[in-house]
mmCIF file of C-alpha atoms in Angstrom:
data_model
loop_
_atom_site.group_PDB
_atom_site.id
_atom_site.type_symbol
_atom_site.label_atom_id
_atom_site.label_comp_id
_atom_site.label_asym_id
_atom_site.label_seq_id
_atom_site.Cartn_x
_atom_site.Cartn_y
_atom_site.Cartn_z
ATOM 1 C CA UNK A 10 -0.067 -0.143 0.228
ATOM 2 C CA UNK A 11 1.002 3.091 -0.270
ATOM 3 C CA UNK A 12 1.018 4.757 3.179
ATOM 4 C CA UNK A 13 2.598 1.675 3.818
ATOM 5 C CA UNK A 14 -0.128 0.263 6.507
ATOM 6 C CA UNK A 15 -0.597 -3.940 6.817
ATOM 7 C CA UNK A 16 -4.700 -2.892 8.242
ATOM 8 C CA UNK A 17 -7.081 -2.560 6.134
ATOM 9 C CA UNK A 18 -8.956 0.487 5.552
ATOM 10 C CA UNK A 19 -12.198 -0.902 7.875
ATOM 11 C CA UNK A 20 -9.423 -0.781 11.160
ATOM 12 C CA UNK A 21 -7.668 1.729 11.087
ATOM 13 C CA UNK A 22 -11.179 4.088 10.602
ATOM 14 C CA UNK A 23 -12.837 1.991 14.106
ATOM 15 C CA UNK A 24 -8.914 2.817 14.976
ATOM 16 C CA UNK A 25 -9.547 6.350 14.444
ATOM 17 C CA UNK A 26 -12.672 6.600 15.796
ATOM 18 C CA UNK A 27 -11.003 5.199 19.756
ATOM 19 C CA UNK A 28 -8.885 7.389 19.980
ATOM 20 C CA UNK A 29 -11.255 11.117 19.316
ATOM 21 C CA UNK A 30 -14.073 9.028 21.508
ATOM 22 C CA UNK A 31 -10.628 8.820 23.429
ATOM 23 C CA UNK A 32 -9.754 12.506 23.709
ATOM 24 C CA UNK A 33 -13.466 13.757 24.185
ATOM 25 C CA UNK A 34 -13.722 11.734 27.388
ATOM 26 C CA UNK A 35 -11.091 12.870 29.133
ATOM 27 C CA UNK A 36 -11.689 16.227 28.555
ATOM 28 C CA UNK A 37 -14.960 16.033 29.860
ATOM 29 C CA UNK A 38 -13.475 14.834 32.463
ATOM 30 C CA UNK A 39 -11.171 17.184 32.972
ATOM 31 C CA UNK A 40 -14.111 20.153 33.180
ATOM 32 C CA UNK A 41 -16.224 17.519 35.968
ATOM 33 C CA UNK A 42 -13.322 17.480 37.795
ATOM 34 C CA UNK A 43 -12.655 21.363 37.665
ATOM 35 C CA UNK A 44 -16.620 22.200 38.763
ATOM 36 C CA UNK A 45 -16.439 20.726 41.702
ATOM 37 C CA UNK A 46 -12.698 21.871 42.854
ATOM 38 C CA UNK A 47 -11.982 23.429 46.593
ATOM 39 C CA UNK A 48 -12.279 27.732 44.949
ATOM 40 C CA UNK A 49 -16.029 26.658 43.415
ATOM 41 C CA UNK A 50 -19.342 26.677 44.957
ATOM 42 C CA UNK A 51 -21.128 23.927 42.483
ATOM 43 C CA UNK A 52 -22.052 26.739 40.703
ATOM 44 C CA UNK A 53 -19.237 26.966 38.200
ATOM 45 C CA UNK A 54 -17.516 30.705 37.511
ATOM 46 C CA UNK A 55 -18.940 33.468 38.822
ATOM 47 C CA UNK A 56 -21.100 36.075 35.860
ATOM 48 C CA UNK A 57 -19.782 39.662 35.612
ATOM 49 C CA UNK A 58 -20.839 41.377 38.523
ATOM 50 C CA UNK A 59 -20.882 38.685 41.149
ATOM 51 C CA UNK A 60 -18.433 39.506 43.745
ATOM 52 C CA UNK A 61 -16.208 36.920 44.219
ATOM 53 C CA UNK A 62 -14.934 35.157 47.064
ATOM 54 C CA UNK A 63 -13.008 38.039 48.986
ATOM 55 C CA UNK A 64 -15.887 40.405 49.248
ATOM 56 C CA UNK A 65 -18.478 37.921 49.643
ATOM 57 C CA UNK A 66 -16.884 37.333 53.050
ATOM 58 C CA UNK A 67 -17.050 41.085 53.267
ATOM 59 C CA UNK A 68 -20.965 41.086 53.334
ATOM 60 C CA UNK A 69 -23.897 39.933 55.240
ATOM 61 C CA UNK A 70 -26.454 37.242 53.265
ATOM 62 C CA UNK A 71 -28.364 40.403 52.253
ATOM 63 C CA UNK A 72 -25.304 42.199 50.739
ATOM 64 C CA UNK A 73 -25.088 45.175 52.881
ATOM 65 C CA UNK A 74 -21.908 45.894 54.553
ATOM 66 C CA UNK A 75 -22.411 43.629 57.664
ATOM 67 C CA UNK A 76 -19.660 46.246 59.758
ATOM 68 C CA UNK A 77 -16.786 43.830 60.943
ATOM 69 C CA UNK A 78 -13.225 44.927 61.383
ATOM 70 C CA UNK A 79 -13.815 48.088 62.879
ATOM 71 C CA UNK A 80 -12.293 49.405 66.185
ATOM 72 C CA UNK A 81 -14.415 50.471 69.264
ATOM 73 C CA UNK A 82 -14.379 54.620 68.760
ATOM 74 C CA UNK A 83 -14.876 54.277 64.828
ATOM 75 C CA UNK A 84 -18.245 55.595 63.179
ATOM 76 C CA UNK A 85 -20.063 52.256 62.421
ATOM 77 C CA UNK A 86 -18.055 50.561 66.010
ATOM 78 C CA UNK A 87 -18.990 50.144 69.732
ATOM 79 C CA UNK A 88 -17.417 52.548 71.498
ATOM 80 C CA UNK A 89 -15.328 52.339 74.524
ATOM 81 C CA UNK A 90 -18.271 53.272 76.821
ATOM 82 C CA UNK A 91 -16.829 55.760 78.608
ATOM 83 C CA UNK A 92 -17.581 56.247 81.804
ATOM 84 C CA UNK A 93 -20.209 59.027 83.096
ATOM 85 C CA UNK A 94 -17.894 61.815 84.794
ATOM 86 C CA UNK A 95 -14.524 60.584 83.197
ATOM 87 C CA UNK A 96 -14.402 63.436 81.302
ATOM 88 C CA UNK A 97 -12.517 61.219 78.844
ATOM 89 C CA UNK A 98 -14.942 61.814 75.322
ATOM 90 C CA UNK A 99 -13.987 57.769 74.152
ATOM 91 C CA UNK A 100 -17.098 56.752 73.347
ATOM 92 C CA UNK A 101 -18.082 57.798 69.952
ATOM 93 C CA UNK A 102 -21.396 56.527 69.977
ATOM 94 C CA UNK A 103 -21.215 54.851 66.667
ATOM 95 C CA UNK A 104 -21.984 58.151 65.514
ATOM 96 C CA UNK A 105 -18.929 61.147 64.373
ATOM 97 C CA UNK A 106 -20.777 63.830 62.957
ATOM 98 C CA UNK A 107 -21.537 62.580 59.761
ATOM 99 C CA UNK A 108 -22.675 64.743 57.595
ATOM 100 C CA UNK A 109 -20.466 67.762 57.280
ATOM 101 C CA UNK A 110 -17.220 67.407 54.705
ATOM 102 C CA UNK A 111 -14.205 67.810 55.938
ATOM 103 C CA UNK A 112 -12.755 71.505 55.717
ATOM 104 C CA UNK A 113 -16.247 73.287 55.910
ATOM 105 C CA UNK A 114 -14.721 74.901 58.515
ATOM 106 C CA UNK A 115 -11.346 75.540 57.737
ATOM 107 C CA UNK A 116 -10.360 79.456 58.380
ATOM 108 C CA UNK A 117 -13.291 79.090 61.453
ATOM 109 C CA UNK A 118 -12.162 79.707 65.697
ATOM 110 C CA UNK A 119 -14.650 78.470 67.723
ATOM 111 C CA UNK A 120 -14.706 79.216 71.004
ATOM 112 C CA UNK A 121 -16.326 76.304 73.842
ATOM 113 C CA UNK A 122 -16.888 77.637 77.000
ATOM 114 C CA UNK A 123 -17.396 74.530 79.155
ATOM 115 C CA UNK A 124 -19.707 75.351 81.852
ATOM 116 C CA UNK A 125 -18.172 75.498 85.424
ATOM 117 C CA UNK A 126 -15.189 74.252 86.641
ATOM 118 C CA UNK A 127 -14.597 70.883 88.548
ATOM 119 C CA UNK A 128 -12.473 72.168 91.223
ATOM 120 C CA UNK A 129 -14.266 74.346 91.841
ATOM 121 C CA UNK A 130 -15.963 73.292 94.673
ATOM 122 C CA UNK A 131 -12.780 73.397 96.597
ATOM 123 C CA UNK A 132 -12.242 76.689 95.942
ATOM 124 C CA UNK A 133 -16.281 78.443 97.575
ATOM 125 C CA UNK A 134 -13.860 81.994 98.539
ATOM 126 C CA UNK A 135 -12.452 82.390 94.607
ATOM 127 C CA UNK A 136 -15.028 81.760 92.869
ATOM 128 C CA UNK A 137 -17.895 84.001 95.405
ATOM 129 C CA UNK A 138 -16.137 87.028 94.549
ATOM 130 C CA UNK A 139 -18.211 89.647 92.141
ATOM 131 C CA UNK A 140 -17.351 90.596 89.692
ATOM 132 C CA UNK A 141 -18.891 93.904 87.083
ATOM 133 C CA UNK A 142 -21.061 92.402 84.491
ATOM 134 C CA UNK A 143 -22.100 95.696 83.038
ATOM 135 C CA UNK A 144 -25.250 96.062 84.018
ATOM 136 C CA UNK A 145 -24.737 94.230 87.963
ATOM 137 C CA UNK A 146 -22.470 92.230 89.431
ATOM 138 C CA UNK A 147 -22.594 88.642 89.949
ATOM 139 C CA UNK A 148 -19.962 85.883 91.674
ATOM 140 C CA UNK A 149 -16.769 85.066 89.857
ATOM 141 C CA UNK A 150 -19.048 81.426 89.039
ATOM 142 C CA UNK A 151 -20.486 78.668 90.600
ATOM 143 C CA UNK A 152 -19.898 74.762 91.434
ATOM 144 C CA UNK A 153 -22.744 74.485 89.109
ATOM 145 C CA UNK A 154 -26.011 71.253 89.674
ATOM 146 C CA UNK A 155 -26.328 67.684 89.324
ATOM 147 C CA UNK A 156 -27.581 64.625 89.201
ATOM 148 C CA UNK A 157 -29.959 63.082 92.687
ATOM 149 C CA UNK A 158 -27.096 60.017 92.000
ATOM 150 C CA UNK A 159 -24.058 62.561 92.190
ATOM 151 C CA UNK A 160 -22.528 63.238 88.309
ATOM 152 C CA UNK A 161 -21.450 66.930 88.516
ATOM 153 C CA UNK A 162 -23.066 69.342 86.117
ATOM 154 C CA UNK A 163 -18.866 69.819 85.543
ATOM 155 C CA UNK A 164 -17.843 66.940 84.584
ATOM 156 C CA UNK A 165 -20.792 67.177 81.581
ATOM 157 C CA UNK A 166 -19.166 70.128 80.261
ATOM 158 C CA UNK A 167 -16.145 69.217 80.134
ATOM 159 C CA UNK A 168 -17.330 66.100 78.617
ATOM 160 C CA UNK A 169 -19.524 67.795 75.788
ATOM 161 C CA UNK A 170 -17.076 70.156 74.843
ATOM 162 C CA UNK A 171 -14.016 67.786 74.446
ATOM 163 C CA UNK A 172 -16.913 64.981 71.946
ATOM 164 C CA UNK A 173 -17.363 68.266 69.982
ATOM 165 C CA UNK A 174 -14.231 69.969 69.758
ATOM 166 C CA UNK A 175 -12.877 67.026 67.842
ATOM 167 C CA UNK A 176 -15.931 66.765 65.698
ATOM 168 C CA UNK A 177 -15.173 70.651 65.435
ATOM 169 C CA UNK A 178 -11.617 70.509 64.468
ATOM 170 C CA UNK A 179 -12.425 67.621 61.476
ATOM 171 C CA UNK A 180 -14.346 70.466 59.989
ATOM 172 C CA UNK A 181 -11.130 72.038 59.943
ATOM 173 C CA UNK A 182 -12.086 74.855 62.609
ATOM 174 C CA UNK A 183 -9.803 75.758 64.965
ATOM 175 C CA UNK A 184 -11.297 75.196 69.036
ATOM 176 C CA UNK A 185 -10.169 77.654 71.618
ATOM 177 C CA UNK A 186 -11.548 76.382 75.107
ATOM 178 C CA UNK A 187 -12.358 78.940 78.464
ATOM 179 C CA UNK A 188 -10.894 75.767 80.302
ATOM 180 C CA UNK A 189 -10.258 71.949 80.568
ATOM 181 C CA UNK A 190 -9.777 70.943 83.910
ATOM 182 C CA UNK A 191 -6.526 72.824 84.214
ATOM 183 C CA UNK A 192 -7.172 75.444 86.484
ATOM 184 C CA UNK A 193 -7.837 75.147 90.153
ATOM 185 C CA UNK A 194 -11.294 76.990 89.708
ATOM 186 C CA UNK A 195 -12.997 79.329 86.555
ATOM 187 C CA UNK A 196 -12.211 81.114 84.700
ATOM 188 C CA UNK A 197 -14.149 84.071 86.270
ATOM 189 C CA UNK A 198 -17.281 84.953 84.102
ATOM 190 C CA UNK A 199 -16.140 88.269 82.764
ATOM 191 C CA UNK A 200 -13.094 85.989 81.914
ATOM 192 C CA UNK A 201 -14.548 83.588 79.815
ATOM 193 C CA UNK A 202 -16.637 86.479 77.368
ATOM 194 C CA UNK A 203 -12.737 88.168 77.328
ATOM 195 C CA UNK A 204 -11.242 85.157 75.878
ATOM 196 C CA UNK A 205 -13.697 84.451 73.298
ATOM 197 C CA UNK A 206 -13.776 87.848 72.131
ATOM 198 C CA UNK A 207 -9.638 88.324 72.151
ATOM 199 C CA UNK A 208 -9.549 84.966 70.071
ATOM 200 C CA UNK A 209 -11.864 86.909 67.716
ATOM 201 C CA UNK A 210 -14.196 83.754 67.594
ATOM 202 C CA UNK A 211 -17.305 83.271 64.209
ATOM 203 C CA UNK A 212 -18.767 81.640 67.270
ATOM 204 C CA UNK A 213 -18.789 80.374 70.490
ATOM 205 C CA UNK A 214 -21.039 78.523 73.256
ATOM 206 C CA UNK A 215 -20.955 77.268 76.325
ATOM 207 C CA UNK A 216 -22.263 74.267 78.083
ATOM 208 C CA UNK A 217 -24.380 73.935 80.440
ATOM 209 C CA UNK A 218 -27.177 71.066 82.623
ATOM 210 C CA UNK A 219 -29.745 72.662 84.812
ATOM 211 C CA UNK A 220 -30.770 71.743 88.050
ATOM 212 C CA UNK A 221 -34.591 72.415 87.989
ATOM 213 C CA UNK A 222 -36.953 70.817 89.515
ATOM 214 C CA UNK A 223 -38.507 67.070 88.978
ATOM 215 C CA UNK A 224 -41.229 67.164 85.803
ATOM 216 C CA UNK A 225 -39.362 70.251 84.724
ATOM 217 C CA UNK A 226 -38.486 67.945 81.177
ATOM 218 C CA UNK A 227 -35.942 69.566 77.395
ATOM 219 C CA UNK A 228 -33.413 70.742 76.883
ATOM 220 C CA UNK A 229 -32.920 75.821 75.648
ATOM 221 C CA UNK A 230 -30.185 77.153 74.108
ATOM 222 C CA UNK A 231 -29.623 81.355 76.086
ATOM 223 C CA UNK A 232 -30.257 84.407 73.893
ATOM 224 C CA UNK A 233 -28.181 87.553 74.816
ATOM 225 C CA UNK A 234 -30.558 90.873 75.811
ATOM 226 C CA UNK A 235 -29.827 93.503 74.282
ATOM 227 C CA UNK A 236 -27.492 95.001 76.962
ATOM 228 C CA UNK A 237 -25.747 98.735 77.373
ATOM 229 C CA UNK A 238 -24.064 99.511 80.217
ATOM 230 C CA UNK A 239 -20.822 99.630 81.303
ATOM 231 C CA UNK A 240 -18.286 96.987 79.947
ATOM 232 C CA UNK A 241 -21.657 95.144 78.548
ATOM 233 C CA UNK A 242 -23.136 95.866 74.669
ATOM 234 C CA UNK A 243 -24.981 93.503 72.959
ATOM 235 C CA UNK A 244 -26.692 95.347 70.151
ATOM 236 C CA UNK A 245 -24.002 94.174 67.782
ATOM 237 C CA UNK A 246 -24.520 89.686 68.715
ATOM 238 C CA UNK A 247 -28.210 89.848 69.992
ATOM 239 C CA UNK A 248 -29.524 89.188 66.014
ATOM 240 C CA UNK A 249 -25.931 86.942 65.252
ATOM 241 C CA UNK A 250 -26.354 85.027 67.877
ATOM 242 C CA UNK A 251 -30.029 84.478 67.599
ATOM 243 C CA UNK A 252 -29.107 82.874 64.228
ATOM 244 C CA UNK A 253 -26.450 81.078 66.030
ATOM 245 C CA UNK A 254 -29.651 79.936 68.890
ATOM 246 C CA UNK A 255 -31.565 78.834 66.236
ATOM 247 C CA UNK A 256 -29.975 76.544 63.940
ATOM 248 C CA UNK A 257 -27.650 74.959 67.484
ATOM 249 C CA UNK A 258 -31.836 74.312 68.621
ATOM 250 C CA UNK A 259 -32.693 72.741 65.441
ATOM 251 C CA UNK A 260 -30.398 70.269 64.657
ATOM 252 C CA UNK A 261 -29.811 69.466 68.629
ATOM 253 C CA UNK A 262 -33.632 67.629 68.661
ATOM 254 C CA UNK A 263 -32.573 66.145 65.399
ATOM 255 C CA UNK A 264 -29.184 64.522 66.500
ATOM 256 C CA UNK A 265 -30.882 63.712 70.308
ATOM 257 C CA UNK A 266 -34.092 62.828 69.759
ATOM 258 C CA UNK A 267 -34.359 65.404 73.129
ATOM 259 C CA UNK A 268 -36.968 67.796 73.168
ATOM 260 C CA UNK A 269 -37.578 71.725 73.996
ATOM 261 C CA UNK A 270 -38.064 73.004 77.066
ATOM 262 C CA UNK A 271 -41.523 72.087 79.383
ATOM 263 C CA UNK A 272 -40.863 74.508 81.356
ATOM 264 C CA UNK A 273 -39.235 77.557 80.089
ATOM 265 C CA UNK A 274 -38.810 79.661 77.012
ATOM 266 C CA UNK A 275 -42.509 78.713 76.101
ATOM 267 C CA UNK A 276 -42.489 75.487 73.989
ATOM 268 C CA UNK A 277 -39.430 77.463 71.491
ATOM 269 C CA UNK A 278 -36.277 75.841 73.456
ATOM 270 C CA UNK A 279 -35.061 79.753 72.924
ATOM 271 C CA UNK A 280 -35.060 81.969 76.065
ATOM 272 C CA UNK A 281 -33.666 84.999 75.854
ATOM 273 C CA UNK A 282 -32.075 86.696 79.131
ATOM 274 C CA UNK A 283 -29.362 90.036 80.490
ATOM 275 C CA UNK A 284 -28.223 88.026 83.403
ATOM 276 C CA UNK A 285 -25.159 86.642 82.325
ATOM 277 C CA UNK A 286 -21.778 88.226 82.150
ATOM 278 C CA UNK A 287 -20.742 85.629 79.171
ATOM 279 C CA UNK A 288 -22.933 86.709 76.924
ATOM 280 C CA UNK A 289 -23.180 90.014 78.421
ATOM 281 C CA UNK A 290 -19.403 90.920 77.441
ATOM 282 C CA UNK A 291 -18.928 89.354 74.855
ATOM 283 C CA UNK A 292 -18.205 90.590 71.815
ATOM 284 C CA UNK A 293 -18.509 87.861 69.487
ATOM 285 C CA UNK A 294 -21.864 86.044 68.606
ATOM 286 C CA UNK A 295 -22.358 83.875 71.979
ATOM 287 C CA UNK A 296 -25.319 81.355 73.507
ATOM 288 C CA UNK A 297 -25.456 79.008 75.789
ATOM 289 C CA UNK A 298 -26.919 75.843 75.670
ATOM 290 C CA UNK A 299 -28.490 73.733 79.133
ATOM 291 C CA UNK A 300 -28.754 69.908 77.485
ATOM 292 C CA UNK A 301 -31.934 69.335 79.868
ATOM 293 C CA UNK A 302 -32.291 68.922 83.434
ATOM 294 C CA UNK A 303 -29.876 66.893 86.082
ATOM 295 C CA UNK A 304 -32.598 66.780 88.034
ATOM 296 C CA UNK A 305 -35.643 64.781 86.787
ATOM 297 C CA UNK A 306 -34.307 61.157 86.437
ATOM 298 C CA UNK A 307 -35.463 60.845 82.552
ATOM 299 C CA UNK A 308 -32.598 64.312 81.795
ATOM 300 C CA UNK A 309 -30.815 62.659 84.138
ATOM 301 C CA UNK A 310 -30.085 59.226 82.253
ATOM 302 C CA UNK A 311 -29.406 60.884 79.121
ATOM 303 C CA UNK A 312 -26.894 63.048 80.682
ATOM 304 C CA UNK A 313 -25.517 59.984 82.680
ATOM 305 C CA UNK A 314 -24.861 58.039 79.023
ATOM 306 C CA UNK A 315 -21.760 58.761 76.961
ATOM 307 C CA UNK A 316 -23.430 57.372 73.527
ATOM 308 C CA UNK A 317 -25.915 60.445 74.074
ATOM 309 C CA UNK A 318 -23.763 62.650 75.321
ATOM 310 C CA UNK A 319 -21.598 61.983 71.386
ATOM 311 C CA UNK A 320 -25.331 63.005 70.176
ATOM 312 C CA UNK A 321 -25.293 66.091 72.244
ATOM 313 C CA UNK A 322 -21.597 66.650 70.680
ATOM 314 C CA UNK A 323 -22.799 66.606 67.246
ATOM 315 C CA UNK A 324 -26.041 68.034 67.203
ATOM 316 C CA UNK A 325 -23.823 71.139 68.665
ATOM 317 C CA UNK A 326 -21.054 71.014 65.807
ATOM 318 C CA UNK A 327 -24.167 70.581 63.744
ATOM 319 C CA UNK A 328 -25.657 73.532 64.766
ATOM 320 C CA UNK A 329 -22.649 75.799 64.960
ATOM 321 C CA UNK A 330 -21.801 74.425 61.302
ATOM 322 C CA UNK A 331 -24.872 75.382 60.107
ATOM 323 C CA UNK A 332 -25.094 78.638 61.090
ATOM 324 C CA UNK A 333 -21.047 79.129 60.326
ATOM 325 C CA UNK A 334 -21.292 77.711 56.136
ATOM 326 C CA UNK A 335 -25.094 79.241 56.112
#
């Protein structure tokens, strides 16, 4: 034969068919083994748009981020659980002031005045010294109030102030404190106002909690009245301070869920006063906020809760931000 084969034509055809069949079987077996390999899910390779194994591990069964891997204190984390009165501001409450872009307060100066001082109680004679607030003379400072359980207003104000400072600094603001628990007492109310004036603050806020009777609940913001007497002249700050107070009240309600005071302000959450040296002597827009009533058990439960204090700090931060950027 011309091809040199010794097999008849029909046997050569059968041999060729057997070789082709063997190749088909081998290819099919290889594909099945790859389909069943440990890296697969039993349904073949992921289709376009499906998450691969790494992405799937980071999501829950419903495809939403599970939040795992966040450290305590980060947004979405549990926080450190700062105990009432430690002033650490350590518990983020799972909330870090979302909604305002970083840098929105760049170039702005905010003065925060944490009401009273934890050490005032040891300096009764010094804080009783009268100072001129323009239309009268009042004591340098007071000890502030406390809850029935002994959580001091001065500890509360420092904690909330420190939390607000962190959030404001994240927005790019320069934050100045009147005191940070680093003074033996005070400062006196006239010096508290002077600190804001010297800093040429774009906004100033004094943080407090009230000491009214049980059943009196809610927060209120204190606005400066028009006072022109002696060293006091609030004529240029009354209007901008009201705008600051209104924005602060609105944001505080939204952040904390608290209602405006049911005993001051006629349900508006705003109160105008002419007897506070920190307002009378201010030359920059300034308000006070009484975050709740420490003598009411329901309000006290909020004020002593670290997560609620973080919400209060966020409401304060957003109110100041609205005022400064609006």
